[in-house]
Coordinates of N, CA and C in Angstrom, one line a residue:
M1 N 15.6 23.5 -20.8 CA 14.9 22.7 -20.2 C 13.6 22.0 -19.2
N2 N 13.3 21.5 -19.1 CA 12.3 21.1 -18.4 C 12.4 21.0 -16.4
S3 N 11.5 21.0 -15.6 CA 12.1 19.9 -14.5 C 11.4 19.3 -14.7
L4 N 11.5 18.1 -13.1 CA 9.8 17.3 -13.0 C 10.6 18.1 -11.4
I5 N 8.8 18.3 -10.9 CA 9.2 17.8 -9.7 C 7.8 17.3 -9.2
T6 N 8.1 16.6 -8.0 CA 7.4 15.7 -7.3 C 7.5 16.3 -5.7
C7 N 6.4 15.0 -5.2 CA 5.9 15.7 -3.8 C 6.5 14.3 -3.9
T8 N 6.8 14.0 -2.1 CA 6.1 12.7 -1.7 C 5.6 12.2 -0.3
R9 N 4.8 11.9 -0.2 CA 3.5 11.7 1.4 C 4.3 10.5 1.7
R10 N 4.6 10.5 3.4 CA 4.9 9.5 4.2 C 3.0 8.8 5.0
L11 N 3.6 7.7 4.7 CA 2.2 7.0 6.0 C 2.4 5.4 6.5
H12 N 2.1 5.2 7.3 CA 2.0 4.5 8.8 C 0.8 3.4 8.0
F13 N 0.8 2.4 8.7 CA -0.4 1.1 9.4 C 0.8 -0.2 9.4
S14 N -0.7 -0.4 9.9 CA 0.0 -1.9 10.7 C -0.8 -3.6 9.9
A15 N -0.1 -4.3 9.9 CA -1.2 -5.4 9.6 C 0.1 -6.2 9.3
G16 N -1.1 -7.4 9.1 CA -0.7 -9.0 9.5 C -1.1 -9.1 8.0
H17 N 0.0 -10.9 7.4 CA 0.5 -11.3 5.8 C 1.1 -12.5 6.8
R18 N 1.1 -13.4 5.7 CA 2.0 -14.3 4.8 C 1.7 -14.7 3.5
V19 N 2.9 -14.8 3.0 CA 3.8 -14.5 1.5 C 3.5 -16.5 1.2
M20 N 3.0 -17.0 0.8 CA 2.0 -18.0 0.5 C 2.9 -18.8 -0.4
N21 N 3.6 -19.9 0.0 CA 5.3 -20.2 -1.2 C 6.5 -20.2 -0.8
H22 N 6.1 -18.8 0.1 CA 7.6 -19.2 1.0 C 8.7 -20.0 1.0
E23 N 9.9 -19.6 0.5 CA 11.1 -20.4 1.5 C 11.6 -21.0 2.5
S24 N 10.8 -19.4 4.0 CA 11.3 -19.3 5.4 C 10.6 -19.0 6.0
K25 N 10.6 -18.3 6.5 CA 10.0 -18.4 8.2 C 8.6 -16.8 7.5
C26 N 8.5 -16.0 5.8 CA 7.5 -15.9 6.0 C 6.6 -16.0 6.1
S27 N 6.7 -17.7 5.3 CA 5.5 -18.7 5.3 C 4.3 -18.7 6.5
T28 N 4.9 -18.3 7.4 CA 4.4 -17.8 8.8 C 3.1 -17.2 8.5
A29 N 2.0 -16.7 9.3 CA 1.5 -15.6 9.5 C 2.4 -15.1 10.3
H30 N 2.4 -13.6 10.1 CA 3.2 -12.2 11.2 C 2.4 -11.7 10.5
G31 N 3.3 -10.1 11.3 CA 2.4 -8.4 10.9 C 4.2 -7.6 10.8
H32 N 3.7 -6.5 10.2 CA 4.7 -5.6 10.2 C 4.1 -4.1 10.2
N33 N 4.6 -3.5 10.8 CA 4.6 -1.4 10.8 C 5.6 -1.2 9.6
Y34 N 4.3 -1.3 8.7 CA 4.6 -0.7 6.9 C 4.8 0.9 7.0
Y35 N 5.3 1.0 6.4 CA 5.7 2.6 6.1 C 5.8 2.8 4.2
V36 N 5.1 3.9 3.8 CA 4.4 3.6 2.1 C 5.0 4.3 2.1
R37 N 5.7 5.1 0.7 CA 6.2 6.8 0.6 C 5.2 6.9 -1.2
I38 N 4.1 7.6 -1.4 CA 3.4 8.2 -2.3 C 4.0 8.8 -2.6
T39 N 4.4 9.0 -4.6 CA 5.6 9.8 -5.1 C 4.4 10.8 -6.2
A40 N 4.3 11.8 -5.7 CA 3.2 12.4 -7.1 C 3.8 13.2 -7.7
T41 N 3.5 13.2 -9.5 CA 3.7 14.8 -9.7 C 2.9 14.8 -10.8
A42 N 2.7 16.3 -11.2 CA 1.9 17.5 -11.7 C 2.0 17.7 -13.2
S43 N 1.8 18.0 -14.3 CA 1.6 18.6 -15.2 C 2.9 20.6 -15.2
S44 N 1.8 21.1 -13.8 CA 2.1 22.6 -13.2 C 1.7 22.1 -11.9
L45 N 2.6 23.2 -10.7 CA 2.4 23.3 -9.9 C 1.0 24.0 -9.4
D46 N 0.6 24.0 -8.8 CA -0.6 24.4 -8.6 C -0.5 26.5 -8.0
E47 N -2.2 27.0 -8.1 CA -0.9 28.4 -7.7 C -0.5 28.5 -6.0
I48 N -0.4 27.2 -5.9 CA 0.3 28.3 -3.7 C 2.4 28.2 -4.4
G49 N 1.7 27.2 -5.4 CA 3.3 26.4 -5.7 C 4.2 25.1 -5.3
R50 N 2.1 24.0 -6.0 CA 2.7 22.7 -5.6 C 1.8 22.1 -6.5
V51 N 2.6 20.3 -6.0 CA 2.2 19.1 -7.0 C 0.3 19.1 -6.6
I52 N 0.5 18.5 -5.6 CA -0.4 18.4 -4.3 C -0.6 18.9 -3.6
D53 N -1.3 19.2 -2.3 CA -1.3 19.2 -1.0 C -0.6 17.8 -0.7
F54 N 0.2 17.7 1.1 CA 0.4 17.2 1.2 C -0.8 15.6 2.3
G55 N -1.6 16.8 2.9 CA -3.1 16.4 3.0 C -4.1 16.0 2.4
V56 N -4.3 16.0 0.8 CA -4.6 15.2 0.3 C -3.9 14.3 0.0
L57 N -3.1 13.9 -0.2 CA -2.2 12.5 -0.5 C -3.1 11.5 1.1
K58 N -2.5 12.0 2.2 CA -2.6 11.8 3.0 C -4.5 11.3 3.6
E59 N -5.4 11.9 3.0 CA -6.8 12.3 2.6 C -7.2 10.7 2.0
K60 N -6.8 10.7 1.0 CA -7.2 9.9 0.2 C -6.4 8.8 -0.6
V61 N -4.6 8.3 -0.7 CA -4.3 7.6 -0.3 C -4.5 6.4 1.0
G62 N -3.8 7.8 1.7 CA -3.6 7.5 3.1 C -5.0 6.5 3.6
G63 N -6.1 7.5 3.4 CA -7.7 6.5 4.4 C -8.2 5.4 3.2
W64 N -8.2 5.7 2.4 CA -7.6 3.5 1.7 C -7.1 3.1 2.2
I65 N -6.8 3.6 2.7 CA -5.0 2.4 3.0 C -5.1 1.7 4.6
D66 N -6.2 3.3 5.6 CA -7.1 3.0 6.2 C -8.0 2.0 6.5
T67 N -8.7 2.7 5.8 CA -10.0 1.1 5.7 C -10.1 0.1 5.0
N68 N -8.6 -0.3 4.0 CA -8.8 -1.3 4.0 C -7.0 -2.4 4.6
W69 N -6.5 -1.6 4.3 CA -5.3 -1.6 5.4 C -4.9 -2.4 6.3
D70 N -5.3 -0.9 7.0 CA -5.0 -0.8 8.7 C -5.7 -1.5 9.6
H71 N -5.0 -2.7 10.9 CA -5.2 -3.0 11.5 C -6.4 -4.3 10.9
T72 N -5.6 -5.2 10.0 CA -6.2 -6.3 9.5 C -5.2 -6.9 8.8
F73 N -5.9 -8.1 7.7 CA -4.9 -9.3 7.3 C -5.1 -9.5 5.7
L74 N -3.6 -9.1 5.8 CA -3.5 -9.0 3.9 C -3.5 -11.0 3.1
V75 N -4.6 -11.3 2.8 CA -4.9 -12.3 2.1 C -5.2 -13.2 1.6
N76 N -3.6 -13.6 0.7 CA -4.4 -14.5 -1.1 C -5.5 -14.7 -0.9
R77 N -6.0 -15.5 -1.9 CA -8.0 -15.5 -2.4 C -7.7 -17.2 -2.4
H78 N -6.4 -17.4 -2.2 CA -5.5 -18.4 -2.7 C -5.8 -19.7 -1.1
D79 N -4.2 -18.8 -0.7 CA -4.6 -19.3 0.9 C -5.7 -19.9 1.1
T80 N -6.8 -20.1 1.1 CA -7.9 -21.2 1.8 C -7.4 -21.3 3.0
D81 N -6.4 -22.0 3.9 CA -6.4 -22.2 5.0 C -6.4 -21.0 5.7
V82 N -5.8 -20.2 6.1 CA -6.1 -18.9 6.9 C -6.9 -17.6 6.6
L83 N -7.4 -18.1 5.3 CA -8.6 -17.5 5.0 C -10.2 -17.9 5.9
A84 N -10.2 -19.4 6.5 CA -11.1 -20.0 7.4 C -10.6 -19.3 8.1
A85 N -9.3 -19.2 8.6 CA -9.0 -19.8 10.2 C -9.4 -17.8 10.8
L86 N -8.6 -17.2 9.4 CA -8.9 -15.6 10.0 C -10.9 -15.6 10.0
L87 N -11.7 -16.0 9.2 CA -13.1 -15.6 9.2 C -13.8 -15.9 10.2
S88 N -12.7 -16.8 11.2 CA -13.2 -17.9 11.8 C -13.3 -16.7 13.4
M89 N -12.7 -16.0 13.1 CA -12.0 -15.4 14.5 C -13.3 -14.0 14.6
P90 N -13.1 -13.6 16.6 CA -13.7 -12.1 16.0 C -12.3 -10.8 15.7
R91 N -13.5 -10.3 15.1 CA -12.2 -9.2 14.0 C -13.5 -8.1 14.4
A92 N -12.4 -7.1 15.0 CA -13.6 -5.6 13.8 C -13.7 -5.0 12.7
K93 N -12.7 -6.4 11.3 CA -12.4 -5.8 10.7 C -11.9 -7.3 10.0
D94 N -12.8 -7.0 8.7 CA -12.4 -8.5 7.7 C -11.6 -8.4 7.0
P95 N -10.2 -9.2 6.9 CA -9.2 -9.6 6.3 C -10.0 -8.5 5.1
F96 N -8.5 -8.3 4.5 CA -8.2 -7.5 3.4 C -8.2 -9.0 2.3
V97 N -8.5 -9.2 1.3 CA -8.5 -10.7 0.4 C -7.7 -9.9 -1.2
C98 N -7.1 -10.4 -1.8 CA -6.8 -10.0 -2.6 C -5.8 -11.5 -3.4
D99 N -5.4 -11.1 -4.7 CA -5.9 -11.9 -6.5 C -4.5 -11.7 -6.8
F100 N -3.2 -11.7 -5.2 CA -2.2 -11.3 -5.6 C -1.0 -11.8 -4.0
N101 N -0.5 -12.1 -4.0 CA 0.5 -13.0 -2.8 C 1.0 -11.0 -2.4
P102 N 0.7 -11.1 -1.2 CA 0.9 -10.3 0.0 C 2.2 -9.5 0.0
T103 N 3.1 -9.6 -0.8 CA 4.6 -9.5 -0.2 C 4.7 -7.4 -0.5
A104 N 6.1 -7.2 -0.4 CA 6.3 -6.1 -0.2 C 6.2 -5.4 -1.9
E105 N 6.7 -5.5 -2.3 CA 6.4 -5.6 -4.1 C 5.5 -5.5 -4.9
E106 N 4.6 -7.0 -4.5 CA 2.9 -6.8 -5.0 C 1.7 -5.7 -4.9
M107 N 2.3 -5.7 -3.1 CA 1.3 -4.1 -2.5 C 1.8 -3.4 -3.4
A108 N 3.2 -2.8 -3.3 CA 3.6 -1.5 -3.9 C 2.7 -1.2 -5.4
H109 N 2.6 -3.2 -5.8 CA 2.4 -2.5 -7.6 C 1.2 -2.0 -7.4
F110 N 0.1 -2.7 -6.7 CA -1.4 -3.1 -6.5 C -1.5 -0.8 -5.9
L111 N -1.1 -0.6 -4.7 CA -0.9 0.7 -4.5 C -1.0 1.5 -5.7
L112 N 0.3 1.7 -7.1 CA 0.2 2.3 -7.9 C -0.7 2.3 -8.9
D113 N -0.6 1.3 -9.5 CA -1.8 0.7 -10.7 C -3.5 0.7 -10.9
E114 N -3.7 0.6 -8.9 CA -5.1 0.3 -8.9 C -5.4 1.3 -8.7
V115 N -4.9 1.7 -6.6 CA -5.2 2.4 -5.5 C -5.5 3.9 -5.8
C116 N -4.4 4.6 -6.1 CA -3.7 5.4 -6.2 C -4.3 6.3 -7.8
P117 N -4.3 5.6 -9.2 CA -5.5 5.6 -9.6 C -6.7 6.7 -9.5
D118 N -7.2 5.9 -8.4 CA -9.1 5.7 -8.0 C -9.1 6.8 -7.1
A119 N -7.8 7.3 -6.3 CA -7.6 7.7 -4.9 C -8.0 9.0 -5.0
L120 N -6.7 9.2 -6.5 CA -6.5 10.5 -6.3 C -7.2 11.1 -8.1
Q121 N -8.0 10.6 -8.7 CA -8.9 11.0 -9.9 C -9.1 12.2 -9.7
G122 N -9.3 13.2 -10.4 CA -9.9 14.6 -10.2 C -9.0 15.4 -10.1
T123 N -7.8 14.7 -9.2 CA -7.3 16.2 -8.5 C -5.3 16.1 -9.8
G124 N -5.8 16.0 -10.7 CA -4.3 16.8 -12.1 C -3.0 16.0 -11.9
V125 N -2.8 15.2 -11.0 CA -1.5 14.5 -10.8 C -1.3 12.8 -10.9
T126 N -0.2 12.3 -10.9 CA 0.1 11.2 -11.3 C 0.8 10.5 -10.3
V127 N 0.7 9.3 -9.4 CA 2.1 8.6 -8.8 C 2.1 8.1 -9.7
T128 N 3.2 8.5 -9.8 CA 4.9 7.9 -10.3 C 5.8 7.2 -10.2
K129 N 5.7 6.7 -8.7 CA 6.2 6.0 -7.2 C 5.4 5.5 -5.8
V130 N 5.4 4.1 -6.1 CA 5.1 4.0 -4.6 C 6.0 2.9 -3.8
S131 N 6.9 3.6 -2.7 CA 7.6 2.3 -2.1 C 6.5 1.9 -1.0
V132 N 7.1 1.1 -1.0 CA 6.4 -0.2 0.7 C 7.7 -0.5 1.4
E133 N 7.6 -0.5 2.7 CA 9.0 -0.5 4.1 C 7.8 -1.0 4.1
E134 N 8.7 -2.4 4.4 CA 8.6 -4.0 5.6 C 9.0 -3.9 6.6
T135 N 10.4 -3.8 6.9 CA 10.8 -3.5 7.6 C 12.3 -1.6 7.5
S136 N 13.1 -1.7 8.1 CA 14.1 -0.8 7.9 C 15.1 -1.0 6.5
N137 N 15.5 -2.5 6.9 CA 15.9 -3.2 5.6 C 15.1 -3.4 4.4
C138 N 14.0 -4.0 4.4 CA 13.5 -3.9 3.2 C 12.5 -4.0 2.8
I139 N 12.8 -2.8 1.5 CA 11.5 -1.8 1.0 C 11.7 -2.3 -0.8
A140 N 10.1 -2.3 -1.0 CA 9.8 -2.3 -2.1 C 9.6 -1.6 -2.8
E141 N 9.8 -0.9 -4.6 CA 8.7 0.1 -5.7 C 8.5 -0.5 -6.9
A142 N 6.9 0.2 -6.6 CA 6.9 0.0 -7.7 C 6.8 1.6 -8.6
S143 N 7.8 1.7 -9.9 CA 7.8 3.5 -10.5 C 6.9 2.9 -12.4
R144 N 7.0 4.7 -12.4 CA 6.6 4.5 -14.3 C 7.5 5.3 -14.5

């Protein structure tokens, strides 16, 4: 029987968002200290005995998160009033305009299906699970 070996890197970033059409307080602009876990697997371990160096996951996926999501605001492109307000404010970084409602579930799905395959292209690993933790009580996962 073949074993499946995975490795998981935990990443942290801070960002704001608003959940459009939310029935409660999450419809108000707010922010979180997010924790993301990227779980990767490969068909075999490398010569050192790893799926991938944890630093590569931090550099490639964490680097994408730092550039695009850390210390900015994730906003749905249809949330035009919030987008206009964000663009009118002084800022060091533009908001991340997305085609999805920036829930933890959608963020995990986007990282799994869009970001990780591009960021890790050529490494020989496949990301099989991404979890996004908004709070210690609220965690969403996307997996394949």
